[in-house]
Short mmCIF file of C-alpha atoms in Angstrom, two decimals:
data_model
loop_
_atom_site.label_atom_id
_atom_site.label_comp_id
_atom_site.label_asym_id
_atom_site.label_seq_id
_atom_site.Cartn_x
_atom_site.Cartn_y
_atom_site.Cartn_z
CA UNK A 368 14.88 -18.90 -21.04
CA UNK A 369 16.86 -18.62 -24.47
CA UNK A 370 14.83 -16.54 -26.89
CA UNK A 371 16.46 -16.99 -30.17
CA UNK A 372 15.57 -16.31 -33.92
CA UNK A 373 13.35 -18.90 -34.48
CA UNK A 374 11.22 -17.98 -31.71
CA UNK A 375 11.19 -14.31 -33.04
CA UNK A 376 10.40 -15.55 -36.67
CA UNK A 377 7.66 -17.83 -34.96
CA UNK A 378 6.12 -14.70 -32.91
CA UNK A 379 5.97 -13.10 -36.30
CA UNK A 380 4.19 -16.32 -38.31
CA UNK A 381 1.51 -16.42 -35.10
CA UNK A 382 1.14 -12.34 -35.13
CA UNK A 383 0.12 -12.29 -38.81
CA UNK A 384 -2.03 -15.14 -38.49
CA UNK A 385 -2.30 -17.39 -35.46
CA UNK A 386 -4.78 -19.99 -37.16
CA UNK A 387 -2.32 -21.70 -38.85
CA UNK A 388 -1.67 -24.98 -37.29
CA UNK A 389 1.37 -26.20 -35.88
CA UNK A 390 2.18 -28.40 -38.95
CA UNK A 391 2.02 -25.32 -41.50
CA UNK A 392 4.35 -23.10 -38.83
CA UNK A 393 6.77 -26.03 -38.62
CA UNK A 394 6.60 -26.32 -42.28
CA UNK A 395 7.91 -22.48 -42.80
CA UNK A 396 10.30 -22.90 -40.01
CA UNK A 397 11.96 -26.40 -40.97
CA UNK A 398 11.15 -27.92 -37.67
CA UNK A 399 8.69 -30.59 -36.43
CA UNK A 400 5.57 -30.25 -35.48
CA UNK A 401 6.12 -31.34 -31.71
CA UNK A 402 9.37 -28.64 -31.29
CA UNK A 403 6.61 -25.99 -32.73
CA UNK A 404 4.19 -27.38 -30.10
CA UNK A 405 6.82 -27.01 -27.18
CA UNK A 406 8.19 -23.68 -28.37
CA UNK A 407 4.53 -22.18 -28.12
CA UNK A 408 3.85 -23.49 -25.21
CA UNK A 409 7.34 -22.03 -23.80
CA UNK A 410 6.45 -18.88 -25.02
CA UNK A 411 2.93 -19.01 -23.43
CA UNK A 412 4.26 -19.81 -20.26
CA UNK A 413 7.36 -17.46 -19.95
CA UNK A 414 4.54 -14.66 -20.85
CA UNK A 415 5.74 -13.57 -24.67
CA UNK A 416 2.74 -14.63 -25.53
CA UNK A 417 -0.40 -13.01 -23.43
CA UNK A 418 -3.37 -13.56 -24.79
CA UNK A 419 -5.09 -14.63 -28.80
CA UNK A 420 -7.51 -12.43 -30.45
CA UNK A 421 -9.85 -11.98 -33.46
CA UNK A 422 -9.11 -8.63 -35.49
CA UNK A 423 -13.05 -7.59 -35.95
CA UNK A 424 -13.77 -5.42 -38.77
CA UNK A 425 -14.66 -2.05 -37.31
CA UNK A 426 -16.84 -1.39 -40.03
CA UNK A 427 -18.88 -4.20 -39.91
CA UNK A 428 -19.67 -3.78 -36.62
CA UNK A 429 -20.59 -0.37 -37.18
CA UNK A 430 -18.24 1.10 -35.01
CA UNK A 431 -15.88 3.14 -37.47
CA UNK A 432 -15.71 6.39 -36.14
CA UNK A 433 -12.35 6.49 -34.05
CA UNK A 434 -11.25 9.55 -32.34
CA UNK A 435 -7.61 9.80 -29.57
CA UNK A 436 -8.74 12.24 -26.44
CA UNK A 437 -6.08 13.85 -24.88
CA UNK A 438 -6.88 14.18 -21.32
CA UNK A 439 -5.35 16.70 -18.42
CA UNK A 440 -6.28 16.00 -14.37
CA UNK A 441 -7.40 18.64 -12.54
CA UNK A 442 -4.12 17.20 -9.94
CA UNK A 443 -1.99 14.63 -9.53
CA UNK A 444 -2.64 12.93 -6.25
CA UNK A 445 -1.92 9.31 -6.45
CA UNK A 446 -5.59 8.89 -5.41
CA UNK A 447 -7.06 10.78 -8.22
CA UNK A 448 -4.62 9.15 -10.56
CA UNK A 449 -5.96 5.74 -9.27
CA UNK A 450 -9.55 6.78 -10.13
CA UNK A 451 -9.37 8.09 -12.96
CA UNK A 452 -7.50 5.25 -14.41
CA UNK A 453 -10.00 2.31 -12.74
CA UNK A 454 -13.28 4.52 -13.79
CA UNK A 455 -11.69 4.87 -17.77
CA UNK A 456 -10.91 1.16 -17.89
CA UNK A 457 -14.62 0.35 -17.35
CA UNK A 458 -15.67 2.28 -20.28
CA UNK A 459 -16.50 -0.17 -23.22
CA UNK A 460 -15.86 2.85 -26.03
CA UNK A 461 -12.14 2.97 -24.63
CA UNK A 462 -10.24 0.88 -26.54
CA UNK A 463 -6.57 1.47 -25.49
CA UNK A 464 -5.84 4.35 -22.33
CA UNK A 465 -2.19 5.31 -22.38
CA UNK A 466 -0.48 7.60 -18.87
CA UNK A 467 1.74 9.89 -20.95
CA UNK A 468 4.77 12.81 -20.88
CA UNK A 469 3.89 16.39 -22.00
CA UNK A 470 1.01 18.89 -21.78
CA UNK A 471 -1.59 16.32 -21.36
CA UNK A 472 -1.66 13.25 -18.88
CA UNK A 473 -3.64 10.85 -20.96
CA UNK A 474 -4.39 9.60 -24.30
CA UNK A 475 -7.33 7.58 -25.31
CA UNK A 476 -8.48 5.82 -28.39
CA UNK A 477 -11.87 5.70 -28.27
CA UNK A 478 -14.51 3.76 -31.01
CA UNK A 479 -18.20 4.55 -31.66
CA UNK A 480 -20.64 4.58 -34.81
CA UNK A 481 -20.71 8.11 -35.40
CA UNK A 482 -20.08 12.13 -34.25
CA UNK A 483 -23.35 11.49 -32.15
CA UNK A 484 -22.20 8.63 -30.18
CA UNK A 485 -19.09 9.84 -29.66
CA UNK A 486 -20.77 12.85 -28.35
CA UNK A 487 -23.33 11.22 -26.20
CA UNK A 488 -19.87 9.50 -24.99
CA UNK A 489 -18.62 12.83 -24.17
CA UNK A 490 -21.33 13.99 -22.06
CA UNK A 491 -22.21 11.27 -20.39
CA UNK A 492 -19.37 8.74 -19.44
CA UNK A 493 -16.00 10.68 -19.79
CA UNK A 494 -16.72 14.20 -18.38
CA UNK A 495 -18.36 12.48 -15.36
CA UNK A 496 -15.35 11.16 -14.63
CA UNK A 497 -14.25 13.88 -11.68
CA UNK A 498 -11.27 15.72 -11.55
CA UNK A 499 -10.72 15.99 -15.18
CA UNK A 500 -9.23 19.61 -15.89
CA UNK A 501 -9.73 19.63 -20.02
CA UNK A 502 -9.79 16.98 -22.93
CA UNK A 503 -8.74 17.68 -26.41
CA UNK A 504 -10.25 15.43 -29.03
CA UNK A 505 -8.90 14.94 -32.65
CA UNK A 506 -10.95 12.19 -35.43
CA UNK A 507 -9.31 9.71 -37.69
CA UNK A 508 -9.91 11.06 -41.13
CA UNK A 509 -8.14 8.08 -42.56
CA UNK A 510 -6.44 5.10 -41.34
CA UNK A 511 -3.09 4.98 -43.14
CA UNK A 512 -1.79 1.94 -41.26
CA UNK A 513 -2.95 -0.13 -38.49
CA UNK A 514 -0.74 -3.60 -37.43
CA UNK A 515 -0.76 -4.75 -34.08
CA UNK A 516 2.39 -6.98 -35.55
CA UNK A 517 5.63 -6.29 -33.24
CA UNK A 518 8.89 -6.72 -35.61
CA UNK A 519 11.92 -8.18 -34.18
CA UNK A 520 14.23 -6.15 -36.25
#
């Protein structure tokens, strides 16, 4: 597949808002509405695009408190590795789970109401997990910037 400029610049329109309709994207990208039709569709299918989603507003759901956990395994068996990753992928607070280089093996973002959630988190979900050797937890004071937007240049 040829992946060319005006896909990027069309990734871009549907990252920042993917509500607008085909006629307003062909509008800003001087094309028809049936060649913005087929080039979404393309992009679907070759797997640029995975998946649409609605941005909630954390605190309006009253889940504002964000804290990243840096995790270390107790070992590094392919087994425990397995686990651990399947049993932190079924916790709902765990919003992204990253396998990472350095002194720790995994960082989490994780999303509650408040210290006492994330506490009761602690305690009872994430430590119960076996064969984790320590976690290290820090809390967003303040979110400077947050984009899930993926520039092309």
């Amino acid at each position: 597949m040829i992946f060319d400029k005006t896909d990027k610049k069309l990734l871009e329109l549907l990252q920042t808002d993917s509500k607008q309709t085909n006629k307003e994207l062909a509008n800003k990208l001087n094309l028809s509405v049936t060649a913005v039709y087929e080039r979404i569709k393309k992009l679907e299918k070759e797997g640029f695009i995975s998946k649409y989603v609605a941005l909630v507003n954390k605190h309006q759901v009253n889940k504002a408190f964000v804290a990243f956990c840096h995790i270390k395994l107790e070992k590094h068996a392919q087994d425990v590795v397995i686990k651990f990753e399947n049993e932190v992928a079924k916790l709902n607070e765990v919003l992204e789970c990253h396998h990472i280089s350095g002194e720790y093996d995994y960082l989490l973002k994780v999303m509650v109401e408040d210290m006492t959630s994330f506490r009761e988190f602690m305690v009872t979900k994430l430590t119960s997990i076996s064969h984790i050797g320590s976690t290290h937890s820090m809390f967003v004071i303040n979110e400077v910037k947050y984009s899930t937007v993926i520039n092309f240049e």
